[in-house]
XYZ file of N, CA and C in Angstrom:
429
model
N 0.820 -1.199 0.000
C 0.000 0.000 0.000
C 0.867 1.268 0.000
N 1.945 1.222 0.805
C 2.836 2.383 0.856
C 3.448 2.669 -0.514
N 3.769 1.604 -1.254
C 4.357 1.781 -2.578
C 3.385 2.493 -3.516
N 2.134 2.131 -3.424
C 1.117 2.746 -4.277
C 0.998 4.230 -3.961
N 0.998 4.571 -2.677
C 0.883 5.969 -2.274
C 2.098 6.761 -2.750
N 3.287 6.182 -2.581
C 4.501 6.853 -3.028
C 4.470 7.047 -4.542
N 4.072 6.023 -5.288
C 3.991 6.122 -6.742
C 2.990 7.195 -7.166
N 1.874 7.268 -6.450
C 0.862 8.277 -6.750
C 1.441 9.683 -6.617
N 2.148 9.936 -5.505
C 2.701 11.271 -5.285
C 3.835 11.590 -6.256
N 4.626 10.590 -6.625
C 5.669 10.806 -7.625
C 5.034 11.156 -8.967
N 3.991 10.412 -9.346
C 3.294 10.697 -10.604
C 2.648 12.079 -10.566
N 2.072 12.439 -9.450
C 1.443 13.751 -9.309
C 2.479 14.859 -9.433
N 3.601 14.729 -8.763
C 4.660 15.729 -8.834
C 5.197 15.852 -10.250
N 5.365 14.735 -10.923
C 5.854 14.742 -12.300
C 4.868 15.444 -13.213
N 3.598 15.159 -13.051
C 2.596 15.782 -13.929
C 2.469 17.276 -13.664
N 2.676 17.691 -12.426
C 2.590 19.113 -12.116
C 3.772 19.895 -12.671
N 4.929 19.239 -12.745
C 6.100 19.944 -13.251
C 6.265 19.768 -14.753
N 5.474 18.920 -15.358
C 5.597 18.676 -16.800
C 5.024 19.846 -17.585
N 5.561 20.013 -18.752
C 5.055 21.034 -19.647
C 3.689 20.615 -20.169
N 2.869 21.580 -20.428
C 1.532 21.278 -20.885
C 1.366 21.725 -22.335
N 1.949 20.973 -23.266
C 1.768 21.254 -24.686
C 0.366 20.801 -25.060
N -0.428 21.703 -25.575
C -1.799 21.386 -25.954
C -1.811 20.509 -27.204
N -2.780 19.626 -27.284
C -2.885 18.722 -28.432
C -3.832 19.251 -29.497
N -4.596 20.283 -29.168
C -5.579 20.840 -30.088
C -5.413 22.357 -30.127
N -5.213 22.903 -31.303
C -4.981 24.341 -31.430
C -6.191 25.153 -30.972
N -7.370 24.727 -31.330
C -8.581 25.459 -30.942
C -8.695 25.519 -29.427
N -8.394 24.412 -28.774
C -8.416 24.370 -27.310
C -7.310 25.269 -26.737
N -6.141 25.257 -27.353
C -5.041 26.109 -26.898
C -5.425 27.580 -26.994
N -6.056 27.951 -28.082
C -6.487 29.335 -28.267
C -7.545 29.718 -27.226
N -8.465 28.811 -26.958
C -9.488 29.067 -25.945
C -8.851 29.245 -24.560
N -7.860 28.430 -24.253
C -7.149 28.568 -22.971
C -6.405 29.898 -22.905
N -5.813 30.288 -24.009
C -5.100 31.554 -24.073
C -6.044 32.707 -23.738
N -7.231 32.666 -24.306
C -8.225 33.709 -24.045
C -8.732 33.645 -22.611
N -9.068 32.442 -22.148
C -9.635 32.278 -20.812
C -8.639 32.645 -19.715
N -7.368 32.273 -19.908
C -6.350 32.516 -18.891
C -5.598 33.825 -19.100
N -5.941 34.548 -20.174
C -5.273 35.799 -20.517
C -3.754 35.597 -20.605
N -3.369 34.550 -21.328
C -1.958 34.224 -21.514
C -1.615 34.275 -22.997
N -0.368 34.571 -23.275
C 0.121 34.545 -24.653
C 0.360 33.092 -25.066
N 0.390 32.855 -26.355
C 0.595 31.505 -26.863
C 1.906 31.417 -27.629
N 2.580 30.300 -27.447
C 3.748 29.984 -28.250
C 3.310 28.897 -29.221
N 3.390 29.219 -30.504
C 3.057 28.294 -31.573
C 4.372 27.908 -32.247
N 4.715 26.636 -32.168
C 5.995 26.164 -32.697
C 5.747 25.295 -33.919
N 6.378 25.659 -35.018
C 6.354 24.833 -36.228
C 7.629 24.002 -36.215
N 7.441 22.681 -36.172
C 8.596 21.789 -36.028
C 8.474 20.566 -36.918
N 9.609 20.038 -37.257
C 9.716 18.745 -37.931
C 10.409 17.821 -36.944
N 9.636 17.213 -36.085
C 10.181 16.500 -34.925
C 11.074 15.314 -35.257
N 10.951 14.772 -36.458
C 11.758 13.584 -36.766
C 12.728 13.790 -37.927
N 12.891 15.018 -38.384
C 13.811 15.268 -39.497
C 14.582 16.583 -39.399
N 14.098 17.526 -38.640
C 14.688 18.868 -38.561
C 15.651 18.941 -37.374
N 16.949 18.924 -37.667
C 17.959 18.932 -36.597
C 17.832 20.143 -35.663
N 17.652 21.373 -36.176
C 17.488 22.509 -35.263
C 16.209 22.397 -34.411
N 15.152 21.781 -34.964
C 13.912 21.582 -34.197
C 14.166 20.647 -33.024
N 14.885 19.583 -33.287
C 15.193 18.593 -32.255
C 16.084 19.223 -31.187
N 17.061 20.006 -31.620
C 17.958 20.670 -30.673
C 17.197 21.703 -29.838
N 16.296 22.449 -30.450
C 15.482 23.426 -29.727
C 14.644 22.726 -28.663
N 14.084 21.586 -29.029
C 13.284 20.826 -28.073
C 14.126 20.374 -26.883
N 15.278 19.803 -27.168
C 16.125 19.262 -26.093
C 16.751 20.343 -25.223
N 17.217 21.422 -25.847
C 17.944 22.425 -25.072
C 17.052 23.498 -24.447
N 15.939 23.802 -25.081
C 15.089 24.882 -24.564
C 13.775 24.361 -23.991
N 12.944 23.734 -24.827
C 11.603 23.334 -24.372
C 11.659 22.386 -23.174
N 12.684 21.553 -23.086
C 12.779 20.611 -21.967
C 13.576 21.158 -20.782
N 14.037 22.384 -20.872
C 14.832 22.963 -19.782
C 13.943 23.399 -18.617
N 14.516 23.380 -17.436
C 13.795 23.818 -16.236
C 13.399 25.285 -16.338
N 14.301 26.105 -16.878
C 14.035 27.539 -16.987
C 12.813 27.809 -17.866
N 12.753 27.151 -19.025
C 11.614 27.379 -19.910
C 10.335 26.825 -19.294
N 10.391 25.637 -18.724
C 9.193 25.047 -18.122
C 8.616 25.941 -17.039
N 9.481 26.506 -16.209
C 9.018 27.395 -15.135
C 8.358 28.644 -15.717
N 9.003 29.237 -16.706
C 8.461 30.429 -17.366
C 7.126 30.116 -18.047
N 7.098 29.050 -18.813
C 5.901 28.697 -19.585
C 4.723 28.362 -18.694
N 4.987 27.703 -17.589
C 3.901 27.289 -16.696
C 3.065 28.477 -16.240
N 3.699 29.600 -15.985
C 2.995 30.772 -15.468
C 2.569 31.778 -16.527
N 3.225 31.733 -17.692
C 3.040 32.809 -18.651
C 2.433 32.424 -20.001
N 2.523 31.142 -20.382
C 2.240 30.787 -21.769
C 1.297 29.604 -21.926
N 0.658 29.567 -23.073
C -0.049 28.392 -23.570
C 0.802 27.885 -24.723
N 1.037 26.577 -24.783
C 1.964 26.007 -25.757
C 1.260 25.099 -26.750
N 1.598 25.282 -28.028
C 1.093 24.384 -29.069
C 2.194 24.144 -30.087
N 2.405 22.897 -30.426
C 3.415 22.531 -31.411
C 2.718 21.987 -32.652
N 2.899 22.679 -33.770
C 2.400 22.217 -35.070
C 3.527 21.391 -35.682
N 3.407 20.091 -35.560
C 4.476 19.186 -35.991
C 4.225 18.711 -37.425
N 5.320 18.543 -38.147
C 5.276 18.069 -39.528
C 6.267 16.917 -39.697
N 5.964 15.766 -39.072
C 6.894 14.637 -39.178
C 6.881 14.046 -40.585
N 7.998 13.417 -40.956
C 8.105 12.813 -42.283
C 8.089 11.289 -42.233
N 8.599 10.721 -41.161
C 8.666 9.262 -41.076
C 7.268 8.674 -40.939
N 7.045 7.586 -41.632
C 5.726 6.962 -41.649
C 5.258 6.601 -40.237
N 6.165 6.138 -39.412
C 5.811 5.729 -38.051
C 5.336 6.895 -37.185
N 5.689 8.106 -37.556
C 5.349 9.282 -36.743
C 4.223 10.137 -37.316
N 3.576 9.664 -38.360
C 2.546 10.455 -39.019
C 1.398 10.790 -38.072
N 0.878 11.977 -38.234
C -0.250 12.459 -37.440
C -1.551 12.037 -38.098
N -2.637 12.188 -37.366
C -3.949 11.909 -37.948
C -4.189 12.888 -39.093
N -5.042 12.522 -40.012
C -5.349 13.387 -41.154
C -5.908 14.732 -40.681
N -6.740 14.692 -39.657
C -7.349 15.912 -39.128
C -6.287 16.844 -38.525
N -5.386 16.282 -37.722
C -4.344 17.094 -37.097
C -3.365 17.615 -38.141
N -3.057 16.795 -39.102
C -2.171 17.202 -40.204
C -2.773 18.379 -40.974
N -4.064 18.295 -41.254
C -4.750 19.369 -41.979
C -4.768 20.659 -41.156
N -4.994 20.548 -39.854
C -5.024 21.730 -38.985
C -3.643 22.386 -38.941
N -2.586 21.565 -38.833
C -1.233 22.121 -38.807
C -0.883 22.795 -40.130
N -1.345 22.209 -41.228
C -1.106 22.812 -42.543
C -1.831 24.160 -42.642
N -3.039 24.214 -42.136
C -3.815 25.458 -42.124
C -3.091 26.526 -41.291
N -2.538 26.118 -40.145
C -1.791 27.051 -39.304
C -0.537 27.554 -40.028
N 0.130 26.652 -40.747
C 1.325 27.031 -41.500
C 0.982 28.048 -42.584
N -0.143 27.864 -43.252
C -0.564 28.812 -44.285
C -0.841 30.196 -43.686
N -1.301 30.199 -42.456
C -1.648 31.457 -41.794
C -0.440 32.129 -41.137
N 0.443 31.348 -40.493
C 1.515 31.930 -39.691
C 2.942 31.597 -40.155
N 3.084 30.672 -41.109
C 4.426 30.258 -41.537
C 4.456 30.147 -43.065
N 4.190 31.249 -43.726
C 4.095 31.292 -45.191
C 5.336 30.757 -45.882
N 6.504 31.036 -45.315
C 7.752 30.667 -45.979
C 8.235 29.264 -45.618
N 7.536 28.589 -44.732
C 7.886 27.216 -44.397
C 9.184 27.060 -43.620
N 9.470 27.970 -42.714
C 10.678 27.884 -41.894
C 10.503 26.875 -40.769
N 11.558 26.119 -40.505
C 11.569 25.148 -39.416
C 12.893 25.232 -38.683
N 12.897 25.352 -37.382
C 11.722 25.620 -36.557
C 11.341 27.098 -36.649
N 10.079 27.343 -36.450
C 9.590 28.709 -36.354
C 8.770 28.794 -35.075
N 9.119 29.766 -34.246
C 8.423 29.983 -32.980
C 7.669 31.298 -33.123
N 6.353 31.220 -33.026
C 5.505 32.397 -33.189
C 4.823 32.689 -31.859
N 4.987 33.905 -31.377
C 4.295 34.327 -30.161
C 3.020 35.037 -30.574
N 1.910 34.573 -30.009
C 0.597 35.101 -30.372
C -0.116 35.692 -29.161
N -0.880 36.736 -29.403
C -1.751 37.279 -28.364
C -2.992 36.397 -28.266
N -3.822 36.700 -27.306
C -5.077 35.962 -27.124
C -5.993 36.107 -28.340
N -5.757 37.160 -29.134
C -6.566 37.424 -30.325
C -5.882 36.936 -31.608
N -4.861 36.102 -31.458
C -4.084 35.542 -32.570
C -3.284 36.591 -33.328
N -2.957 37.689 -32.678
C -2.085 38.689 -33.280
C -0.639 38.242 -33.067
N 0.167 38.324 -34.105
C 1.571 37.929 -34.000
C 2.335 39.003 -33.225
N 2.916 38.607 -32.110
C 3.697 39.516 -31.272
C 5.175 39.465 -31.630
N 5.590 38.332 -32.166
C 6.985 38.178 -32.542
C 7.233 36.786 -33.087
N 8.370 36.647 -33.765
C 8.769 35.355 -34.326
C 10.243 35.139 -34.078
N 10.615 33.898 -33.894
C 12.005 33.534 -33.726
C 12.173 32.090 -34.170
N 13.291 31.541 -33.917
C 13.561 30.152 -34.286
C 14.599 29.584 -33.354
N 15.393 28.682 -33.871
C 16.474 28.139 -33.063
C 17.585 29.184 -32.996
N 18.007 29.482 -31.794
C 19.129 30.393 -31.572
C 20.087 29.701 -30.618
N 21.345 29.896 -30.822
C 22.345 29.259 -29.976
C 22.461 30.058 -28.673
N 21.446 29.909 -27.823
C 21.371 30.612 -26.553
C 21.165 29.606 -25.432
N 21.506 30.000 -24.231
C 21.203 29.174 -23.066
C 19.694 29.261 -22.823
N 19.131 28.325 -22.070
C 17.699 28.418 -21.767
C 17.320 29.754 -21.120
N 18.161 30.233 -20.211
C 17.888 31.518 -19.548
C 17.859 32.659 -20.570
N 18.812 32.659 -21.504
C 18.869 33.695 -22.532
C 17.683 33.581 -23.492
N 17.290 32.340 -23.810
C 16.165 32.144 -24.728
C 14.869 32.637 -24.092
N 14.684 32.354 -22.816
C 13.496 32.836 -22.103
C 13.481 34.364 -22.121
N 14.625 34.989 -21.869
C 14.695 36.447 -21.916
C 14.349 36.965 -23.316
N 14.816 36.253 -24.334
C 14.502 36.612 -25.721
C 12.990 36.555 -25.963
N 12.341 35.497 -25.489
C 10.884 35.379 -25.638
C 10.168 36.474 -24.863
N 10.619 36.734 -23.658
C 9.990 37.785 -22.833
C 10.065 39.151 -23.508
N 11.150 39.382 -24.255
C 11.308 40.680 -24.919
C 10.248 40.903 -26.001
N 9.607 39.834 -26.450
C 8.569 39.957 -27.481
C 7.173 40.049 -26.900
N 7.049 39.801 -25.612
C 5.720 39.831 -24.997
C 5.372 41.211 -24.622
């Protein structure tokens, strides 16, 4: 019984500290409006784009970014995987393509777009060779 309780609290702590990347853009936008938070929309090629993978490992998974994002941002990743094993549902693929047509006309990867609650573009960036602390400061400068 003690093991179950310990596992429960470990799982709870992990889920509370985990990043909350939204799986649905419409839901992410609604949360942005409801919580009065800005949104980070990331265009990534998770299984083929080396800078996208590096951005994920060095920034999105960092403690500094997670702490900042938890209080300040709603997160959505529009992924464009190429490997057959990683393909998204047709519906999600179509939604990401629609987002790319609206916010990523030139097809840059990775592209990080900061949006207001009204979907106004506040700023854009991509992979930069910065520390997580410097990258967070860079994002804050656009808010």
